[in-house]
Amino acid sequence: MALSYSAFSLARHALTGHRHWPRAWRDPAPKPRYSAIIIGGGGHGLASAYYLAKEHSITDVAVLERGWLGGGNTGRNTTIIRSNYLLEPNAHFYEFSLKLWEGLSRDLNYNAMVSQRGVVNLAHSDAQMDNFAYRGNAMRLNGIDAELLDRAAVQRLVPMLDYSDHVRFPIYGALLQRRGGTARHDAVAWGFARAADRRGVDIIQNCEVTGIRVEQGRVRGVETTRGFIAADKVGIAVAGHSSHVAAMAGLRLPIESHVLQAFVSEPLKPFFDTVVTFGVGHFYVSQSDKGELVMGGDIDMYNSYAQRGNLPMVEHTLAAGLAVLPMMSRLRMMRLWGGVMDMTMDGSPIIGKTPIEGLYIDGGWCYGGFKATPASGFVFAHTIAQDRPHPLNEAFTLDRFERGAAIDERGAGPTPNAH
Ligand SMILES: Cc1cc2nc3c(=O)[nH]c(=O)nc-3n(C[C@H](O)[C@H](O)[C@H](O)COP(=O)(O)OP(=O)(O)OC[C@H]3O[C@@H](n4cnc5c(N)ncnc54)[C@H](O)[C@@H]3O)c2cc1C
């Protein structure tokens, strides 16, 4: 079993120049059969395997990842965590997730660098202030922290925004969730991987699932680039590739794949200690521990599996950013990249059973699945282990679209671009 990380082990390894740290997780060859297989070694797949082992004592589990751990959206996102949702199923689910984030580093014995620096949603009209008051009240009724800030309070908290009156989008106030913030994305994947491995889970990288074997309505295992692997239960957690992988079992999902990009500036001294979102222009920004501004905006607006950035979106996103943070005009941009998003038709995820016995799906995370990682793993593990949903994912069924039970947080209808 891997060593526990502690001040003592750090000091002991310092004496030998840090040359003898053991591997953080094993690199096993796939076995011919497992009780459960999770497809996808992102945060969600790894968290699901961890909670299967921890909460349900199911350790005969493999996570199959076609590339490297966290190489999908887990390692590509802008790391914002929050639970400032209006609708009941989302509010309870994401608040549970935030509570898990609050104890995650200790639970995993791995520093996930959770930073509760606050998430500020800017408002630019009276109507938007009313809307934020409504959402904030709903949050508070659900036991979630929320504060409505007037313009002066926003200015005290984030002084570097443009507060002049002649701008296109004057700042009227904001909705603040102080317990929201950021977490270190790679560390989340690595922490769950290490903790799952310590409980006996096999984590197998460079192993792409190429087929799902289904016989008489029941899953039997998966075809992979490293041969057939049998399993009683198979969970799909592949984010932007959900439709593609589900189609291997003959399922057609109400999901479209779109690219979302992230942008990083040159590093600056610490000056921006919250997360700010500018919904009207669709721009969000925080400052990383390295000093870089980490920014995101809209999806690319057309269906694509191209996991890369492009220049039109740099212009689109930074134009939105400059509308609220004009000091950025003097910054150099360092990097950009893209991730493939699994956009559902109501903007909420799908976590549950499929019509095929023993096959489960966790997907449809749209823009917001990073913050869901611990809760998603927790309830997906429960669903797989018990073959029924946890109360927190009961509403996120695959069949809700045909039943008309959509969870449409923004009231945007079946238009992924609007979510
Ligand atoms: C630019 C950007 C910014 C974002 N910002 C935020 C944010 O600030 N906050 C937030 O909450 N969310 C954010 N998100 C969304 C969030 O990143 C995702 O919803 C979340 O990380 C999904 O995690 P996952 O584990 O399901 O998917 P991934 O991390 O994508 O993992 C899926 C894995 O499945 C693997 N895979 C795919 N097909 C196969 C196959 N056939 N066989 C084996 N393995 C396979 C992939 O290689 C991948 O590693 C953002 C996303 C992007 C792209």
Short mmCIF file of C-alpha atoms in Angstrom, two decimals, residues 13-379:
data_model
loop_
_atom_site.label_atom_id
_atom_site.label_comp_id
_atom_site.label_asym_id
_atom_site.label_seq_id
_atom_site.Cartn_x
_atom_site.Cartn_y
_atom_site.Cartn_z
CA HIS A 13 12.20 11.82 2.42
CA ALA A 14 13.88 15.22 2.56
CA LEU A 15 16.81 13.54 4.31
CA THR A 16 17.38 11.33 1.22
CA GLY A 17 16.85 14.10 -1.34
CA HIS A 18 13.29 12.97 -2.18
CA ARG A 19 14.72 10.12 -4.30
CA HIS A 20 12.77 7.26 -2.73
CA TRP A 21 9.11 8.24 -2.83
CA PRO A 22 7.03 5.21 -3.91
CA ARG A 23 4.73 5.42 -6.95
CA ALA A 24 1.48 7.18 -6.11
CA TRP A 25 -0.51 4.34 -7.74
CA ARG A 26 0.29 0.99 -9.30
CA ASP A 27 0.34 0.26 -13.03
CA PRO A 28 -1.37 -3.15 -13.18
CA ALA A 29 -2.13 -5.23 -16.28
CA PRO A 30 -5.89 -5.68 -16.76
CA LYS A 31 -7.36 -8.84 -15.22
CA PRO A 32 -9.74 -10.95 -17.36
CA ARG A 33 -12.73 -10.10 -15.14
CA TYR A 34 -13.86 -7.47 -12.60
CA SER A 35 -16.99 -7.01 -10.53
CA ALA A 36 -17.21 -3.47 -11.88
CA ILE A 37 -15.49 -1.49 -14.61
CA ILE A 38 -15.56 2.29 -14.88
CA ILE A 39 -14.83 3.66 -18.35
CA GLY A 40 -12.96 6.99 -18.13
CA GLY A 41 -10.11 8.01 -15.83
CA GLY A 42 -11.20 11.59 -15.27
CA GLY A 43 -12.20 12.91 -11.86
CA HIS A 44 -15.67 11.37 -12.07
CA GLY A 45 -14.51 7.87 -13.01
CA LEU A 46 -11.77 7.88 -10.37
CA ALA A 47 -14.06 9.29 -7.67
CA SER A 48 -16.68 6.64 -8.50
CA ALA A 49 -14.10 3.87 -8.11
CA TYR A 50 -12.87 5.39 -4.84
CA TYR A 51 -16.36 5.57 -3.33
CA LEU A 52 -17.22 2.05 -4.60
CA ALA A 53 -14.28 0.82 -2.54
CA LYS A 54 -14.70 3.14 0.42
CA GLU A 55 -18.49 3.26 0.88
CA HIS A 56 -19.52 -0.12 -0.52
CA SER A 57 -16.44 -2.32 0.01
CA ILE A 58 -16.39 -3.20 -3.71
CA THR A 59 -12.69 -3.27 -4.51
CA ASP A 60 -12.63 -5.65 -7.48
CA VAL A 61 -12.89 -2.60 -9.73
CA ALA A 62 -10.95 -1.33 -12.76
CA VAL A 63 -10.88 2.21 -14.14
CA LEU A 64 -10.06 2.09 -17.86
CA GLU A 65 -8.59 5.25 -19.35
CA ARG A 66 -7.70 5.52 -23.00
CA GLY A 67 -4.99 8.17 -22.41
CA TRP A 68 -3.60 9.46 -19.13
CA LEU A 69 -5.45 10.24 -15.90
CA GLY A 70 -7.10 13.64 -15.93
CA GLY A 71 -6.17 14.21 -19.59
CA GLY A 72 -9.80 14.98 -20.46
CA ASN A 73 -11.88 17.81 -19.05
CA THR A 74 -10.67 17.22 -15.51
CA GLY A 75 -7.26 18.60 -16.43
CA ARG A 76 -8.65 21.26 -18.78
CA ASN A 77 -11.18 23.17 -16.72
CA THR A 78 -11.10 26.53 -14.98
CA THR A 79 -11.41 24.82 -11.56
CA ILE A 80 -14.42 26.73 -10.18
CA ILE A 81 -16.42 25.04 -7.44
CA ARG A 82 -19.73 26.38 -6.09
CA SER A 83 -23.29 25.35 -5.20
CA ASN A 84 -25.24 28.51 -6.10
CA TYR A 85 -28.13 26.75 -7.84
CA LEU A 86 -31.83 27.60 -7.88
CA LEU A 87 -33.61 24.31 -8.55
CA GLU A 88 -33.95 21.77 -5.75
CA PRO A 89 -32.23 18.74 -7.35
CA ASN A 90 -29.22 20.82 -8.41
CA ALA A 91 -29.04 22.80 -5.15
CA HIS A 92 -28.97 19.71 -2.91
CA PHE A 93 -26.60 17.77 -5.16
CA TYR A 94 -24.04 20.57 -5.60
CA GLU A 95 -24.21 21.58 -1.94
CA PHE A 96 -23.42 17.98 -0.99
CA SER A 97 -20.50 18.20 -3.40
CA LEU A 98 -19.23 21.43 -1.81
CA LYS A 99 -19.41 19.79 1.62
CA LEU A 100 -17.34 16.86 0.29
CA TRP A 101 -14.82 19.36 -1.18
CA GLU A 102 -14.49 20.96 2.24
CA GLY A 103 -13.12 17.71 3.73
CA LEU A 104 -11.61 16.19 0.59
CA SER A 105 -7.88 16.75 1.14
CA ARG A 106 -8.04 15.10 4.55
CA ASP A 107 -10.25 12.27 3.28
CA LEU A 108 -7.91 11.49 0.35
CA ASN A 109 -4.66 12.25 2.23
CA TYR A 110 -3.83 14.42 -0.76
CA ASN A 111 -3.84 18.19 -1.04
CA ALA A 112 -6.60 19.09 -3.51
CA MET A 113 -5.77 22.77 -2.89
CA VAL A 114 -9.40 23.68 -2.22
CA SER A 115 -9.57 27.46 -1.91
CA GLN A 116 -12.88 28.92 -0.70
CA ARG A 117 -12.17 32.40 -2.00
CA GLY A 118 -15.79 33.20 -2.91
CA VAL A 119 -17.64 33.24 -6.22
CA VAL A 120 -19.07 36.61 -7.29
CA ASN A 121 -21.79 36.65 -9.98
CA LEU A 122 -22.02 40.21 -11.34
CA ALA A 123 -25.41 41.86 -11.99
CA HIS A 124 -25.90 44.61 -14.59
CA SER A 125 -29.56 45.62 -14.34
CA ASP A 126 -32.39 45.87 -11.83
CA ALA A 127 -33.95 42.81 -13.40
CA GLN A 128 -30.77 40.81 -12.87
CA MET A 129 -30.54 42.01 -9.25
CA ASP A 130 -34.15 40.78 -8.73
CA ASN A 131 -33.22 37.48 -10.29
CA PHE A 132 -30.17 37.11 -8.04
CA ALA A 133 -32.22 38.00 -4.95
CA TYR A 134 -34.66 35.25 -5.96
CA ARG A 135 -31.84 32.70 -6.45
CA GLY A 136 -30.06 33.78 -3.27
CA ASN A 137 -33.28 33.39 -1.25
CA ALA A 138 -33.86 29.94 -2.72
CA MET A 139 -30.30 28.99 -1.83
CA ARG A 140 -30.68 30.19 1.75
CA LEU A 141 -33.96 28.31 2.12
CA ASN A 142 -32.00 25.22 1.06
CA GLY A 143 -29.35 25.91 3.74
CA ILE A 144 -26.74 27.22 1.26
CA ASP A 145 -24.82 30.43 1.93
CA ALA A 146 -25.66 33.37 -0.34
CA GLU A 147 -25.24 37.14 -0.05
CA LEU A 148 -26.66 39.86 -2.26
CA LEU A 149 -24.11 42.66 -2.63
CA ASP A 150 -24.82 46.21 -3.72
CA ARG A 151 -22.44 48.00 -6.05
CA ALA A 152 -20.35 49.52 -3.22
CA ALA A 153 -19.88 46.13 -1.58
CA VAL A 154 -18.77 44.59 -4.89
CA GLN A 155 -16.29 47.44 -5.34
CA ARG A 156 -14.80 46.80 -1.88
CA LEU A 157 -14.44 43.09 -2.66
CA VAL A 158 -13.18 43.33 -6.27
CA PRO A 159 -11.82 46.87 -6.71
CA MET A 160 -10.14 46.28 -10.08
CA LEU A 161 -13.34 45.95 -12.12
CA ASP A 162 -14.64 48.88 -14.19
CA TYR A 163 -17.20 50.77 -12.05
CA SER A 164 -17.61 53.79 -14.31
CA ASP A 165 -21.14 54.71 -15.44
CA HIS A 166 -20.51 55.09 -19.14
CA VAL A 167 -19.62 51.42 -19.73
CA ARG A 168 -21.81 49.09 -21.76
CA PHE A 169 -22.62 46.91 -18.72
CA PRO A 170 -22.57 49.06 -15.51
CA ILE A 171 -22.18 46.97 -12.35
CA TYR A 172 -25.34 47.10 -10.20
CA GLY A 173 -24.34 44.50 -7.60
CA ALA A 174 -23.67 40.80 -7.32
CA LEU A 175 -24.65 37.47 -5.81
CA LEU A 176 -21.82 36.13 -3.66
CA GLN A 177 -21.25 32.61 -2.43
CA ARG A 178 -18.33 32.88 0.00
CA ARG A 179 -17.89 29.11 0.33
CA GLY A 180 -17.40 28.76 -3.43
CA GLY A 181 -13.94 29.01 -4.95
CA THR A 182 -11.45 26.82 -6.75
CA ALA A 183 -9.64 23.49 -6.40
CA ARG A 184 -6.52 22.22 -8.15
CA HIS A 185 -7.84 20.07 -11.04
CA ASP A 186 -4.87 17.70 -11.56
CA ALA A 187 -4.58 17.12 -7.84
CA VAL A 188 -8.22 16.04 -7.76
CA ALA A 189 -7.60 13.33 -10.37
CA TRP A 190 -4.34 12.23 -8.77
CA GLY A 191 -5.75 12.31 -5.24
CA PHE A 192 -8.75 10.14 -6.12
CA ALA A 193 -6.52 7.81 -8.17
CA ARG A 194 -4.08 7.31 -5.34
CA ALA A 195 -6.83 6.84 -2.74
CA ALA A 196 -8.70 4.35 -4.96
CA ASP A 197 -5.49 2.43 -5.69
CA ARG A 198 -4.73 2.22 -1.97
CA ARG A 199 -8.07 0.47 -1.52
CA GLY A 200 -7.28 -2.09 -4.25
CA VAL A 201 -8.80 -0.53 -7.40
CA ASP A 202 -6.86 -1.23 -10.63
CA ILE A 203 -6.21 1.97 -12.58
CA ILE A 204 -5.34 1.10 -16.16
CA GLN A 205 -4.14 3.86 -18.48
CA ASN A 206 -3.62 3.56 -22.25
CA CYS A 207 -6.60 1.22 -22.44
CA GLU A 208 -9.34 2.47 -24.75
CA VAL A 209 -12.78 0.89 -24.64
CA THR A 210 -13.76 0.07 -28.22
CA GLY A 211 -16.95 -1.89 -27.61
CA ILE A 212 -19.48 -2.79 -24.91
CA ARG A 213 -20.63 -6.41 -24.97
CA VAL A 214 -24.35 -6.77 -24.26
CA GLU A 215 -26.14 -10.15 -24.29
CA GLN A 216 -29.86 -10.66 -23.62
CA GLY A 217 -30.24 -7.10 -22.38
CA ARG A 218 -27.38 -7.39 -19.88
CA VAL A 219 -23.86 -6.03 -19.98
CA ARG A 220 -21.12 -8.70 -20.06
CA GLY A 221 -17.96 -6.63 -20.31
CA VAL A 222 -15.99 -4.35 -22.58
CA GLU A 223 -13.78 -4.76 -25.64
CA THR A 224 -10.60 -2.74 -25.26
CA THR A 225 -7.34 -2.09 -27.05
CA ARG A 226 -5.88 -4.53 -24.50
CA GLY A 227 -8.45 -7.28 -25.09
CA PHE A 228 -11.89 -8.22 -23.76
CA ILE A 229 -12.47 -7.61 -20.05
CA ALA A 230 -15.55 -9.20 -18.46
CA ALA A 231 -17.57 -7.37 -15.80
CA ASP A 232 -20.94 -7.70 -14.06
CA LYS A 233 -21.34 -3.94 -13.98
CA VAL A 234 -20.00 -1.20 -16.24
CA GLY A 235 -20.17 2.55 -15.55
CA ILE A 236 -19.59 5.11 -18.30
CA ALA A 237 -17.91 8.37 -17.12
CA VAL A 238 -16.36 9.80 -20.28
CA ALA A 239 -17.78 13.37 -20.37
CA GLY A 240 -17.57 14.73 -23.96
CA HIS A 241 -17.42 11.21 -25.38
CA SER A 242 -20.60 10.02 -23.65
CA SER A 243 -22.67 9.75 -26.87
CA HIS A 244 -19.89 7.92 -28.65
CA VAL A 245 -19.31 5.35 -25.87
CA ALA A 246 -23.03 4.86 -25.10
CA ALA A 247 -23.59 4.16 -28.81
CA MET A 248 -21.30 1.12 -28.37
CA ALA A 249 -24.17 -0.37 -26.34
CA GLY A 250 -26.80 0.82 -28.83
CA LEU A 251 -27.93 3.82 -26.73
CA ARG A 252 -28.71 7.22 -28.25
CA LEU A 253 -28.30 10.03 -25.68
CA PRO A 254 -29.90 13.51 -25.54
CA ILE A 255 -26.38 14.98 -25.53
CA GLU A 256 -24.44 17.14 -27.99
CA SER A 257 -20.67 17.53 -27.87
CA HIS A 258 -19.30 21.07 -28.03
CA VAL A 259 -15.84 22.50 -27.35
CA LEU A 260 -15.25 24.85 -24.41
CA GLN A 261 -11.96 26.70 -24.15
CA ALA A 262 -9.86 28.09 -21.31
CA PHE A 263 -7.28 30.87 -21.46
CA VAL A 264 -4.36 31.73 -19.22
CA SER A 265 -2.46 35.02 -18.99
CA GLU A 266 1.12 35.71 -18.03
CA PRO A 267 1.64 35.53 -14.25
CA LEU A 268 1.01 38.62 -12.11
CA LYS A 269 1.51 39.36 -8.43
CA PRO A 270 -1.52 38.28 -6.35
CA PHE A 271 -4.22 40.92 -6.82
CA PHE A 272 -7.44 39.01 -7.57
CA ASP A 273 -8.59 36.88 -4.66
CA THR A 274 -12.09 35.82 -5.65
CA VAL A 275 -13.74 34.18 -8.65
CA VAL A 276 -15.76 36.63 -10.76
CA THR A 277 -18.36 35.65 -13.33
CA PHE A 278 -19.81 38.09 -15.86
CA GLY A 279 -22.85 36.23 -17.14
CA VAL A 280 -24.11 38.92 -19.51
CA GLY A 281 -20.94 38.76 -21.60
CA HIS A 282 -20.16 35.20 -20.54
CA PHE A 283 -16.73 35.52 -19.02
CA TYR A 284 -15.32 34.17 -15.77
CA VAL A 285 -11.94 34.74 -14.18
CA SER A 286 -9.81 33.82 -11.19
CA GLN A 287 -6.11 34.05 -10.39
CA SER A 288 -4.14 30.83 -10.02
CA ASP A 289 -1.57 30.20 -7.30
CA LYS A 290 1.09 30.77 -9.95
CA GLY A 291 -0.33 34.26 -10.56
CA GLU A 292 -1.88 33.64 -13.97
CA LEU A 293 -5.40 34.83 -14.71
CA VAL A 294 -7.46 31.76 -15.63
CA MET A 295 -10.39 32.64 -17.88
CA GLY A 296 -13.27 31.01 -19.68
CA GLY A 297 -16.29 31.98 -21.77
CA ASP A 298 -18.80 30.50 -24.19
CA ILE A 299 -18.76 27.12 -25.89
CA ASP A 300 -17.73 27.13 -29.56
CA MET A 301 -21.41 27.11 -30.68
CA TYR A 302 -21.11 24.19 -33.09
CA ASN A 303 -20.84 20.44 -32.52
CA SER A 304 -17.29 19.16 -32.43
CA TYR A 305 -14.96 16.55 -30.96
CA ALA A 306 -11.87 18.70 -31.69
CA GLN A 307 -10.13 18.96 -28.32
CA ARG A 308 -8.30 22.22 -29.06
CA GLY A 309 -8.62 25.99 -28.95
CA ASN A 310 -9.04 28.48 -31.78
CA LEU A 311 -8.45 32.18 -32.30
CA PRO A 312 -12.03 33.44 -32.90
CA MET A 313 -12.92 32.31 -29.37
CA VAL A 314 -9.89 34.12 -27.93
CA GLU A 315 -11.25 37.33 -29.39
CA HIS A 316 -14.84 36.62 -28.33
CA THR A 317 -13.95 35.75 -24.73
CA LEU A 318 -11.36 38.46 -24.16
CA ALA A 319 -13.67 41.11 -25.62
CA ALA A 320 -16.22 40.06 -22.99
CA GLY A 321 -13.53 40.15 -20.31
CA LEU A 322 -12.31 43.60 -21.25
CA ALA A 323 -15.83 44.95 -20.79
CA VAL A 324 -15.50 44.40 -17.01
CA LEU A 325 -11.74 44.14 -16.45
CA PRO A 326 -10.08 46.69 -18.77
CA MET A 327 -6.63 46.30 -17.14
CA MET A 328 -6.43 43.02 -19.06
CA SER A 329 -5.75 44.93 -22.28
CA ARG A 330 -2.12 45.24 -21.13
CA LEU A 331 -1.72 41.53 -20.38
CA ARG A 332 -0.15 38.92 -22.61
CA MET A 333 -2.06 35.69 -23.07
CA MET A 334 0.11 32.62 -22.53
CA ARG A 335 -1.94 29.53 -23.36
CA LEU A 336 -5.33 28.32 -24.49
CA TRP A 337 -6.83 24.88 -24.91
CA GLY A 338 -10.17 23.16 -25.43
CA GLY A 339 -12.16 20.36 -23.86
CA VAL A 340 -15.11 18.45 -25.30
CA MET A 341 -18.28 19.17 -23.33
CA ASP A 342 -21.22 16.80 -22.99
CA MET A 343 -24.12 19.27 -23.26
CA THR A 344 -27.58 17.97 -22.28
CA MET A 345 -30.83 19.52 -23.46
CA ASP A 346 -31.68 20.99 -20.04
CA GLY A 347 -28.16 21.81 -18.83
CA SER A 348 -28.31 19.26 -15.98
CA PRO A 349 -26.41 15.99 -15.76
CA ILE A 350 -27.48 12.39 -16.28
CA ILE A 351 -26.44 10.03 -13.46
CA GLY A 352 -28.14 6.68 -13.27
CA LYS A 353 -29.17 3.39 -14.77
CA THR A 354 -29.62 2.76 -18.48
CA PRO A 355 -32.17 0.45 -20.13
CA ILE A 356 -29.38 -2.17 -20.27
CA GLU A 357 -29.01 -4.18 -17.07
CA GLY A 358 -25.66 -3.58 -15.35
CA LEU A 359 -24.81 -0.55 -17.51
CA TYR A 360 -24.79 2.87 -15.82
CA ILE A 361 -24.04 6.36 -17.07
CA ASP A 362 -22.60 9.51 -15.52
CA GLY A 363 -22.47 12.31 -18.10
CA GLY A 364 -24.08 15.40 -19.51
CA TRP A 365 -21.97 17.66 -17.29
CA CYS A 366 -21.97 20.65 -19.64
CA TYR A 367 -19.82 23.49 -18.29
CA GLY A 368 -20.04 22.47 -14.69
CA GLY A 369 -18.92 18.94 -13.89
CA PHE A 370 -15.65 19.70 -12.12
CA LYS A 371 -17.36 21.04 -9.02
CA ALA A 372 -19.58 17.95 -9.07
CA THR A 373 -16.66 15.50 -9.02
CA PRO A 374 -16.87 14.27 -5.39
CA ALA A 375 -20.68 14.11 -5.24
CA SER A 376 -20.96 12.58 -8.67
CA GLY A 377 -18.50 9.86 -7.71
CA PHE A 378 -20.35 9.31 -4.43
CA VAL A 379 -23.84 8.92 -5.92
#
